[in-house]
């Protein structure tokens, strides 16, 4: 256990900080492979004191990042003020995109980013080290945010048949006063009346509560071209659940 005067020894603090900076443990970096692993330095040994690591995960645009912790053991503090892991939906330091700050022994839940960039920050202070953490990430099978002037969306594994129980969401985000035109190049899905099983649904906004543009499946194919008025500057695809048919390409 840490005592209050152990944590902030007033006389030795400066010399200790100099020593730790000179020890220069390297960590962090940019990860652009479709999957990978991250762990605290020295894992599964004790992590170093006074360390700051920053990992940036970047997967192809239109994809999202799925993050899963396998081991988590950091020094506990009620507000994680000593040692912590921070997860950002995007680049680090943008506190509006902070998904959570974690410490102690309770592993963070699995996270999925809402676009193609995710950041992991690890900090330790100058006393009390534990074994740290290990996690893996992978590019999600489908879904994501598209911000370019043009892009391609296809069902998972296209042109092969899509899998059962896929549930993919794409968000097309364009600048103010732009219209979005969707060209359906190929569309082969399980046919069922009402499109209750496999379907593609379009919404003019970031949630299913926004204006519904249409739901399509099987013989109920979408028109070759759909142009939205971009009421909310978003177009949102939702669905592809319980997929049994062939494939789709938009
Ligand atoms: Ca510590």
PDB file of C-alpha atoms and ligand atoms in Angstrom:
ATOM      1  CA  UNK A   1       0.000   0.000   0.000  1.00  0.00           C
ATOM      2  CA  UNK A   2       1.104   3.502  -0.749  1.00  0.00           C
ATOM      3  CA  UNK A   3       1.377   6.085   2.058  1.00  0.00           C
ATOM      4  CA  UNK A   4       0.715   9.705   1.390  1.00  0.00           C
ATOM      5  CA  UNK A   5       4.255  10.728   2.267  1.00  0.00           C
ATOM      6  CA  UNK A   6       5.674   7.829   0.256  1.00  0.00           C
ATOM      7  CA  UNK A   7       3.913   9.030  -2.861  1.00  0.00           C
ATOM      8  CA  UNK A   8       5.200  12.556  -2.673  1.00  0.00           C
ATOM      9  CA  UNK A   9       8.629  12.471  -1.008  1.00  0.00           C
ATOM     10  CA  UNK A  10       9.497  16.157  -1.190  1.00  0.00           C
ATOM     11  CA  UNK A  11      13.284  15.854  -1.008  1.00  0.00           C
ATOM     12  CA  UNK A  12      14.014  13.024  -3.464  1.00  0.00           C
ATOM     13  CA  UNK A  13      11.397  13.885  -6.084  1.00  0.00           C
ATOM     14  CA  UNK A  14      13.571  16.014  -8.351  1.00  0.00           C
ATOM     15  CA  UNK A  15      16.576  13.667  -8.487  1.00  0.00           C
ATOM     16  CA  UNK A  16      14.306  10.669  -9.003  1.00  0.00           C
ATOM     17  CA  UNK A  17      12.514  12.336 -11.895  1.00  0.00           C
ATOM     18  CA  UNK A  18      15.837  13.121 -13.586  1.00  0.00           C
ATOM     19  CA  UNK A  19      16.943   9.520 -13.188  1.00  0.00           C
ATOM     20  CA  UNK A  20      13.727   8.165 -14.697  1.00  0.00           C
ATOM     21  CA  UNK A  21      13.830  10.467 -17.686  1.00  0.00           C
ATOM     22  CA  UNK A  22      17.394   9.320 -18.366  1.00  0.00           C
ATOM     23  CA  UNK A  23      16.333   5.656 -18.210  1.00  0.00           C
ATOM     24  CA  UNK A  24      14.378   6.388 -21.436  1.00  0.00           C
ATOM     25  CA  UNK A  25      12.008   3.449 -21.876  1.00  0.00           C
ATOM     26  CA  UNK A  26      10.575   3.538 -25.396  1.00  0.00           C
ATOM     27  CA  UNK A  27       6.952   2.636 -25.978  1.00  0.00           C
ATOM     28  CA  UNK A  28       3.994   3.535 -28.148  1.00  0.00           C
ATOM     29  CA  UNK A  29       3.851   4.155 -31.880  1.00  0.00           C
ATOM     30  CA  UNK A  30       1.583   4.023 -34.902  1.00  0.00           C
ATOM     31  CA  UNK A  31      -0.063   0.703 -35.758  1.00  0.00           C
ATOM     32  CA  UNK A  32      -1.507   0.395 -39.253  1.00  0.00           C
ATOM     33  CA  UNK A  33      -1.778  -3.391 -39.672  1.00  0.00           C
ATOM     34  CA  UNK A  34      -5.363  -4.729 -39.790  1.00  0.00           C
ATOM     35  CA  UNK A  35      -4.767  -6.459 -36.442  1.00  0.00           C
ATOM     36  CA  UNK A  36      -2.161  -6.375 -33.704  1.00  0.00           C
ATOM     37  CA  UNK A  37      -1.300  -6.454 -30.021  1.00  0.00           C
ATOM     38  CA  UNK A  38      -0.349  -3.796 -27.508  1.00  0.00           C
ATOM     39  CA  UNK A  39       1.046  -4.326 -24.027  1.00  0.00           C
ATOM     40  CA  UNK A  40       2.587  -2.174 -21.338  1.00  0.00           C
ATOM     41  CA  UNK A  41       6.439  -2.139 -21.326  1.00  0.00           C
ATOM     42  CA  UNK A  42       7.983  -5.228 -19.637  1.00  0.00           C
ATOM     43  CA  UNK A  43       4.627  -7.034 -19.635  1.00  0.00           C
ATOM     44  CA  UNK A  44       4.016  -9.463 -17.889  1.00  0.00           C
ATOM     45  CA  UNK A  45       6.704  -8.035 -15.622  1.00  0.00           C
ATOM     46  CA  UNK A  46       6.163  -4.814 -13.704  1.00  0.00           C
ATOM     47  CA  UNK A  47       5.807  -1.710 -15.849  1.00  0.00           C
ATOM     48  CA  UNK A  48       8.383   1.068 -15.382  1.00  0.00           C
ATOM     49  CA  UNK A  49       7.762   4.141 -13.274  1.00  0.00           C
ATOM     50  CA  UNK A  50       7.037   7.537 -14.770  1.00  0.00           C
ATOM     51  CA  UNK A  51       6.244   6.320 -18.219  1.00  0.00           C
ATOM     52  CA  UNK A  52       3.992   7.773 -20.899  1.00  0.00           C
ATOM     53  CA  UNK A  53       3.117   5.634 -23.893  1.00  0.00           C
ATOM     54  CA  UNK A  54       0.868   6.639 -26.780  1.00  0.00           C
ATOM     55  CA  UNK A  55      -0.331   4.216 -29.440  1.00  0.00           C
ATOM     56  CA  UNK A  56      -2.275   5.349 -32.499  1.00  0.00           C
ATOM     57  CA  UNK A  57      -4.219   2.642 -34.365  1.00  0.00           C
ATOM     58  CA  UNK A  58      -5.158   3.499 -37.948  1.00  0.00           C
ATOM     59  CA  UNK A  59      -7.133   1.092 -40.157  1.00  0.00           C
ATOM     60  CA  UNK A  60      -8.466   1.803 -43.677  1.00  0.00           C
ATOM     61  CA  UNK A  61     -11.079   4.534 -43.950  1.00  0.00           C
ATOM     62  CA  UNK A  62     -14.570   3.111 -43.822  1.00  0.00           C
ATOM     63  CA  UNK A  63     -13.514   0.507 -41.236  1.00  0.00           C
ATOM     64  CA  UNK A  64     -13.682   0.666 -37.473  1.00  0.00           C
ATOM     65  CA  UNK A  65     -11.336  -0.657 -34.766  1.00  0.00           C
ATOM     66  CA  UNK A  66     -12.363  -3.352 -32.293  1.00  0.00           C
ATOM     67  CA  UNK A  67     -10.251  -3.321 -29.097  1.00  0.00           C
ATOM     68  CA  UNK A  68     -10.229  -6.203 -26.571  1.00  0.00           C
ATOM     69  CA  UNK A  69      -8.286  -6.329 -23.302  1.00  0.00           C
ATOM     70  CA  UNK A  70      -6.782  -9.685 -22.280  1.00  0.00           C
ATOM     71  CA  UNK A  71      -5.023  -8.672 -19.057  1.00  0.00           C
ATOM     72  CA  UNK A  72      -5.407  -5.560 -16.943  1.00  0.00           C
ATOM     73  CA  UNK A  73      -3.598  -4.886 -13.666  1.00  0.00           C
ATOM     74  CA  UNK A  74      -2.727  -1.276 -12.830  1.00  0.00           C
ATOM     75  CA  UNK A  75      -2.274   0.519  -9.554  1.00  0.00           C
ATOM     76  CA  UNK A  76      -5.716   1.498  -8.252  1.00  0.00           C
ATOM     77  CA  UNK A  77      -6.807   5.018  -7.424  1.00  0.00           C
ATOM     78  CA  UNK A  78     -10.416   6.183  -7.101  1.00  0.00           C
ATOM     79  CA  UNK A  79      -9.993   8.635  -9.986  1.00  0.00           C
ATOM     80  CA  UNK A  80      -7.069   6.800 -11.655  1.00  0.00           C
ATOM     81  CA  UNK A  81      -4.783   9.727 -10.807  1.00  0.00           C
ATOM     82  CA  UNK A  82      -1.596   7.612 -10.435  1.00  0.00           C
ATOM     83  CA  UNK A  83      -1.413   5.045 -13.246  1.00  0.00           C
ATOM     84  CA  UNK A  84      -4.017   4.752 -15.975  1.00  0.00           C
ATOM     85  CA  UNK A  85      -4.996   3.716 -19.487  1.00  0.00           C
ATOM     86  CA  UNK A  86      -7.037   6.119 -21.578  1.00  0.00           C
ATOM     87  CA  UNK A  87      -8.908   5.066 -24.719  1.00  0.00           C
ATOM     88  CA  UNK A  88      -9.814   7.650 -27.347  1.00  0.00           C
ATOM     89  CA  UNK A  89     -12.234   7.339 -30.231  1.00  0.00           C
ATOM     90  CA  UNK A  90      -9.781   9.144 -32.502  1.00  0.00           C
ATOM     91  CA  UNK A  91      -6.544  10.953 -31.727  1.00  0.00           C
ATOM     92  CA  UNK A  92      -5.322  11.288 -28.166  1.00  0.00           C
ATOM     93  CA  UNK A  93      -5.887  14.505 -26.296  1.00  0.00           C
ATOM     94  CA  UNK A  94      -9.268  15.238 -27.848  1.00  0.00           C
ATOM     95  CA  UNK A  95     -11.189  14.937 -24.586  1.00  0.00           C
ATOM     96  CA  UNK A  96     -14.514  15.011 -26.425  1.00  0.00           C
ATOM     97  CA  UNK A  97     -13.514  11.652 -27.897  1.00  0.00           C
ATOM     98  CA  UNK A  98     -12.370  10.084 -24.607  1.00  0.00           C
ATOM     99  CA  UNK A  99     -14.066   6.694 -24.249  1.00  0.00           C
ATOM    100  CA  UNK A 100     -12.767   6.064 -20.742  1.00  0.00           C
ATOM    101  CA  UNK A 101      -9.943   6.202 -18.179  1.00  0.00           C
ATOM    102  CA  UNK A 102      -9.112   2.930 -16.434  1.00  0.00           C
ATOM    103  CA  UNK A 103      -6.956   1.685 -13.541  1.00  0.00           C
ATOM    104  CA  UNK A 104      -6.967  -1.046 -10.890  1.00  0.00           C
ATOM    105  CA  UNK A 105      -7.853  -4.645 -11.728  1.00  0.00           C
ATOM    106  CA  UNK A 106     -11.154  -4.206 -13.565  1.00  0.00           C
ATOM    107  CA  UNK A 107     -10.490  -4.743 -17.265  1.00  0.00           C
ATOM    108  CA  UNK A 108     -12.074  -2.160 -19.562  1.00  0.00           C
ATOM    109  CA  UNK A 109     -14.899  -3.450 -21.766  1.00  0.00           C
ATOM    110  CA  UNK A 110     -14.352  -4.148 -25.460  1.00  0.00           C
ATOM    111  CA  UNK A 111     -14.478  -0.976 -27.516  1.00  0.00           C
ATOM    112  CA  UNK A 112     -15.404  -0.311 -31.105  1.00  0.00           C
ATOM    113  CA  UNK A 113     -14.365   3.003 -32.585  1.00  0.00           C
ATOM    114  CA  UNK A 114     -16.918   4.939 -34.580  1.00  0.00           C
ATOM    115  CA  UNK A 115     -14.321   5.654 -37.252  1.00  0.00           C
ATOM    116  CA  UNK A 116     -10.966   4.330 -38.416  1.00  0.00           C
ATOM    117  CA  UNK A 117      -8.670   5.806 -35.768  1.00  0.00           C
ATOM    118  CA  UNK A 118      -8.317   4.853 -32.116  1.00  0.00           C
ATOM    119  CA  UNK A 119      -5.725   5.845 -29.489  1.00  0.00           C
ATOM    120  CA  UNK A 120      -4.467   4.104 -26.361  1.00  0.00           C
ATOM    121  CA  UNK A 121      -2.537   6.085 -23.739  1.00  0.00           C
ATOM    122  CA  UNK A 122      -0.720   4.522 -20.787  1.00  0.00           C
ATOM    123  CA  UNK A 123       0.764   6.526 -17.944  1.00  0.00           C
ATOM    124  CA  UNK A 124       2.485   5.477 -14.746  1.00  0.00           C
ATOM    125  CA  UNK A 125       3.690   7.684 -11.925  1.00  0.00           C
ATOM    126  CA  UNK A 126       6.851   7.375  -9.857  1.00  0.00           C
ATOM    127  CA  UNK A 127       5.717   4.826  -7.254  1.00  0.00           C
ATOM    128  CA  UNK A 128       4.012   1.435  -7.194  1.00  0.00           C
ATOM    129  CA  UNK A 129       4.029  -0.588 -10.396  1.00  0.00           C
ATOM    130  CA  UNK A 130       1.896  -3.588 -11.308  1.00  0.00           C
ATOM    131  CA  UNK A 131       2.025  -6.036 -14.206  1.00  0.00           C
ATOM    132  CA  UNK A 132       0.180  -3.763 -16.603  1.00  0.00           C
ATOM    133  CA  UNK A 133      -2.036  -4.709 -19.515  1.00  0.00           C
ATOM    134  CA  UNK A 134      -2.206  -6.514 -22.794  1.00  0.00           C
ATOM    135  CA  UNK A 135      -4.802  -6.021 -25.505  1.00  0.00           C
ATOM    136  CA  UNK A 136      -5.416  -6.905 -29.105  1.00  0.00           C
ATOM    137  CA  UNK A 137      -7.131  -4.916 -31.803  1.00  0.00           C
ATOM    138  CA  UNK A 138      -8.493  -5.739 -35.206  1.00  0.00           C
ATOM    139  CA  UNK A 139     -10.242  -4.018 -38.017  1.00  0.00           C
ATOM    140  CA  UNK A 140     -13.932  -4.639 -37.555  1.00  0.00           C
ATOM    141  CA  UNK A 141     -15.547  -6.871 -40.182  1.00  0.00           C
ATOM    142  CA  UNK A 142     -17.757  -4.074 -41.481  1.00  0.00           C
ATOM    143  CA  UNK A 143     -19.071  -0.617 -40.841  1.00  0.00           C
ATOM    144  CA  UNK A 144     -17.358   2.682 -40.212  1.00  0.00           C
ATOM    145  CA  UNK A 145     -17.322   6.341 -41.133  1.00  0.00           C
ATOM    146  CA  UNK A 146     -16.594   7.670 -44.626  1.00  0.00           C
ATOM    147  CA  UNK A 147     -15.553  11.286 -44.956  1.00  0.00           C
ATOM    148  CA  UNK A 148     -13.980  11.394 -48.431  1.00  0.00           C
ATOM    149  CA  UNK A 149     -15.558  12.877 -51.533  1.00  0.00           C
ATOM    150  CA  UNK A 150     -16.192   9.364 -52.793  1.00  0.00           C
ATOM    151  CA  UNK A 151     -15.875   5.882 -51.425  1.00  0.00           C
ATOM    152  CA  UNK A 152     -16.970   2.283 -51.746  1.00  0.00           C
ATOM    153  CA  UNK A 153     -19.110   0.296 -49.339  1.00  0.00           C
ATOM    154  CA  UNK A 154     -19.481  -3.436 -49.700  1.00  0.00           C
ATOM    155  CA  UNK A 155     -20.859  -6.226 -47.566  1.00  0.00           C
ATOM    156  CA  UNK A 156     -18.306  -8.256 -45.553  1.00  0.00           C
ATOM    157  CA  UNK A 157     -16.246 -10.509 -47.798  1.00  0.00           C
ATOM    158  CA  UNK A 158     -17.748  -9.137 -51.032  1.00  0.00           C
ATOM    159  CA  UNK A 159     -17.932 -10.527 -53.725  1.00  0.00           C
ATOM    160  CA  UNK A 160     -18.260 -13.744 -51.730  1.00  0.00           C
ATOM    161  CA  UNK A 161     -21.499 -14.354 -49.860  1.00  0.00           C
ATOM    162  CA  UNK A 162     -21.929 -12.314 -46.737  1.00  0.00           C
ATOM    163  CA  UNK A 163     -22.026 -14.100 -43.401  1.00  0.00           C
ATOM    164  CA  UNK A 164     -24.971 -14.772 -41.122  1.00  0.00           C
ATOM    165  CA  UNK A 165     -25.700 -12.344 -38.316  1.00  0.00           C
ATOM    166  CA  UNK A 166     -23.698  -9.491 -39.769  1.00  0.00           C
ATOM    167  CA  UNK A 167     -24.764  -6.107 -38.450  1.00  0.00           C
ATOM    168  CA  UNK A 168     -22.931  -3.296 -40.165  1.00  0.00           C
ATOM    169  CA  UNK A 169     -23.387   0.443 -39.894  1.00  0.00           C
ATOM    170  CA  UNK A 170     -21.747   2.977 -42.176  1.00  0.00           C
ATOM    171  CA  UNK A 171     -21.884   6.704 -41.661  1.00  0.00           C
ATOM    172  CA  UNK A 172     -21.216   8.955 -44.657  1.00  0.00           C
ATOM    173  CA  UNK A 173     -20.252  12.377 -43.393  1.00  0.00           C
ATOM    174  CA  UNK A 174     -20.056  15.231 -45.885  1.00  0.00           C
ATOM    175  CA  UNK A 175     -19.573  18.950 -45.559  1.00  0.00           C
ATOM    176  CA  UNK A 176     -22.467  21.381 -45.202  1.00  0.00           C
ATOM    177  CA  UNK A 177     -24.781  21.782 -48.175  1.00  0.00           C
ATOM    178  CA  UNK A 178     -23.386  18.787 -50.048  1.00  0.00           C
ATOM    179  CA  UNK A 179     -25.613  16.092 -51.422  1.00  0.00           C
ATOM    180  CA  UNK A 180     -24.699  12.411 -51.278  1.00  0.00           C
ATOM    181  CA  UNK A 181     -25.347  10.211 -54.291  1.00  0.00           C
ATOM    182  CA  UNK A 182     -25.369   6.457 -53.793  1.00  0.00           C
ATOM    183  CA  UNK A 183     -24.835   4.200 -56.790  1.00  0.00           C
ATOM    184  CA  UNK A 184     -25.792   0.586 -56.198  1.00  0.00           C
ATOM    185  CA  UNK A 185     -23.497  -1.418 -58.482  1.00  0.00           C
ATOM    186  CA  UNK A 186     -24.515  -4.897 -57.365  1.00  0.00           C
ATOM    187  CA  UNK A 187     -27.243  -6.015 -55.029  1.00  0.00           C
ATOM    188  CA  UNK A 188     -28.018  -9.651 -54.293  1.00  0.00           C
ATOM    189  CA  UNK A 189     -29.669 -10.390 -50.983  1.00  0.00           C
ATOM    190  CA  UNK A 190     -32.046 -12.891 -49.461  1.00  0.00           C
ATOM    191  CA  UNK A 191     -35.605 -12.198 -50.548  1.00  0.00           C
ATOM    192  CA  UNK A 192     -38.287 -11.899 -47.893  1.00  0.00           C
ATOM    193  CA  UNK A 193     -41.467  -9.904 -47.831  1.00  0.00           C
ATOM    194  CA  UNK A 194     -41.077  -6.768 -45.745  1.00  0.00           C
ATOM    195  CA  UNK A 195     -37.279  -7.216 -45.589  1.00  0.00           C
ATOM    196  CA  UNK A 196     -37.336  -8.395 -41.983  1.00  0.00           C
ATOM    197  CA  UNK A 197     -34.344 -10.754 -42.265  1.00  0.00           C
ATOM    198  CA  UNK A 198     -31.578  -9.441 -44.505  1.00  0.00           C
ATOM    199  CA  UNK A 199     -31.822  -5.821 -45.488  1.00  0.00           C
ATOM    200  CA  UNK A 200     -30.087  -2.561 -46.206  1.00  0.00           C
ATOM    201  CA  UNK A 201     -31.742   0.462 -44.658  1.00  0.00           C
ATOM    202  CA  UNK A 202     -30.861   4.066 -45.446  1.00  0.00           C
ATOM    203  CA  UNK A 203     -31.348   7.009 -43.119  1.00  0.00           C
ATOM    204  CA  UNK A 204     -30.712  10.686 -43.692  1.00  0.00           C
ATOM    205  CA  UNK A 205     -28.980  11.213 -40.363  1.00  0.00           C
ATOM    206  CA  UNK A 206     -26.675   9.577 -37.827  1.00  0.00           C
ATOM    207  CA  UNK A 207     -29.331   7.496 -36.059  1.00  0.00           C
ATOM    208  CA  UNK A 208     -32.256   5.291 -37.073  1.00  0.00           C
ATOM    209  CA  UNK A 209     -34.519   8.002 -35.672  1.00  0.00           C
ATOM    210  CA  UNK A 210     -33.649  10.227 -38.622  1.00  0.00           C
ATOM    211  CA  UNK A 211     -35.575  10.320 -41.874  1.00  0.00           C
ATOM    212  CA  UNK A 212     -35.869   6.812 -43.304  1.00  0.00           C
ATOM    213  CA  UNK A 213     -34.968   6.771 -46.994  1.00  0.00           C
ATOM    214  CA  UNK A 214     -35.764   3.136 -47.680  1.00  0.00           C
ATOM    215  CA  UNK A 215     -35.216  -0.506 -46.738  1.00  0.00           C
ATOM    216  CA  UNK A 216     -34.158  -2.989 -49.391  1.00  0.00           C
ATOM    217  CA  UNK A 217     -33.643  -6.725 -49.773  1.00  0.00           C
ATOM    218  CA  UNK A 218     -33.982  -9.538 -52.301  1.00  0.00           C
ATOM    219  CA  UNK A 219     -36.258  -8.584 -55.182  1.00  0.00           C
ATOM    220  CA  UNK A 220     -36.957  -5.225 -53.531  1.00  0.00           C
ATOM    221  CA  UNK A 221     -33.776  -3.718 -54.916  1.00  0.00           C
ATOM    222  CA  UNK A 222     -32.794  -0.115 -54.336  1.00  0.00           C
ATOM    223  CA  UNK A 223     -32.889   2.246 -57.301  1.00  0.00           C
ATOM    224  CA  UNK A 224     -29.566   2.359 -59.149  1.00  0.00           C
ATOM    225  CA  UNK A 225     -29.015   5.913 -57.921  1.00  0.00           C
ATOM    226  CA  UNK A 226     -30.186   7.543 -54.706  1.00  0.00           C
ATOM    227  CA  UNK A 227     -29.429  11.186 -53.978  1.00  0.00           C
ATOM    228  CA  UNK A 228     -30.184  12.473 -50.504  1.00  0.00           C
ATOM    229  CA  UNK A 229     -31.060  16.031 -49.703  1.00  0.00           C
ATOM    230  CA  UNK A 230     -28.640  15.754 -46.819  1.00  0.00           C
ATOM    231  CA  UNK A 231     -31.000  17.267 -44.357  1.00  0.00           C
ATOM    232  CA  UNK A 232     -28.611  16.402 -41.552  1.00  0.00           C
ATOM    233  CA  UNK A 233     -25.446  16.056 -43.580  1.00  0.00           C
ATOM    234  CA  UNK A 234     -25.352  12.367 -42.826  1.00  0.00           C
ATOM    235  CA  UNK A 235     -26.376   9.267 -44.604  1.00  0.00           C
ATOM    236  CA  UNK A 236     -26.528   6.167 -42.542  1.00  0.00           C
ATOM    237  CA  UNK A 237     -26.737   2.559 -43.554  1.00  0.00           C
ATOM    238  CA  UNK A 238     -28.076   0.235 -40.960  1.00  0.00           C
ATOM    239  CA  UNK A 239     -28.846  -3.425 -41.058  1.00  0.00           C
ATOM    240  CA  UNK A 240     -27.539  -6.494 -42.882  1.00  0.00           C
ATOM    241  CA  UNK A 241     -28.796  -8.700 -40.086  1.00  0.00           C
ATOM    242  CA  UNK A 242     -29.175 -12.473 -40.337  1.00  0.00           C
ATOM    243  CA  UNK A 243     -27.694 -12.499 -43.785  1.00  0.00           C
ATOM    244  CA  UNK A 244     -28.242 -15.629 -45.839  1.00  0.00           C
ATOM    245  CA  UNK A 245     -28.254 -14.539 -49.442  1.00  0.00           C
ATOM    246  CA  UNK A 246     -25.530 -13.407 -51.783  1.00  0.00           C
ATOM    247  CA  UNK A 247     -24.005 -10.001 -51.556  1.00  0.00           C
ATOM    248  CA  UNK A 248     -24.340  -6.317 -52.038  1.00  0.00           C
ATOM    249  CA  UNK A 249     -22.120  -3.545 -53.215  1.00  0.00           C
ATOM    250  CA  UNK A 250     -23.013   0.096 -52.874  1.00  0.00           C
TER     251      UNK A 250
HETATM  252 CA1  LIG B   1       2.102   3.889  -9.967  1.00  0.00          CA
END
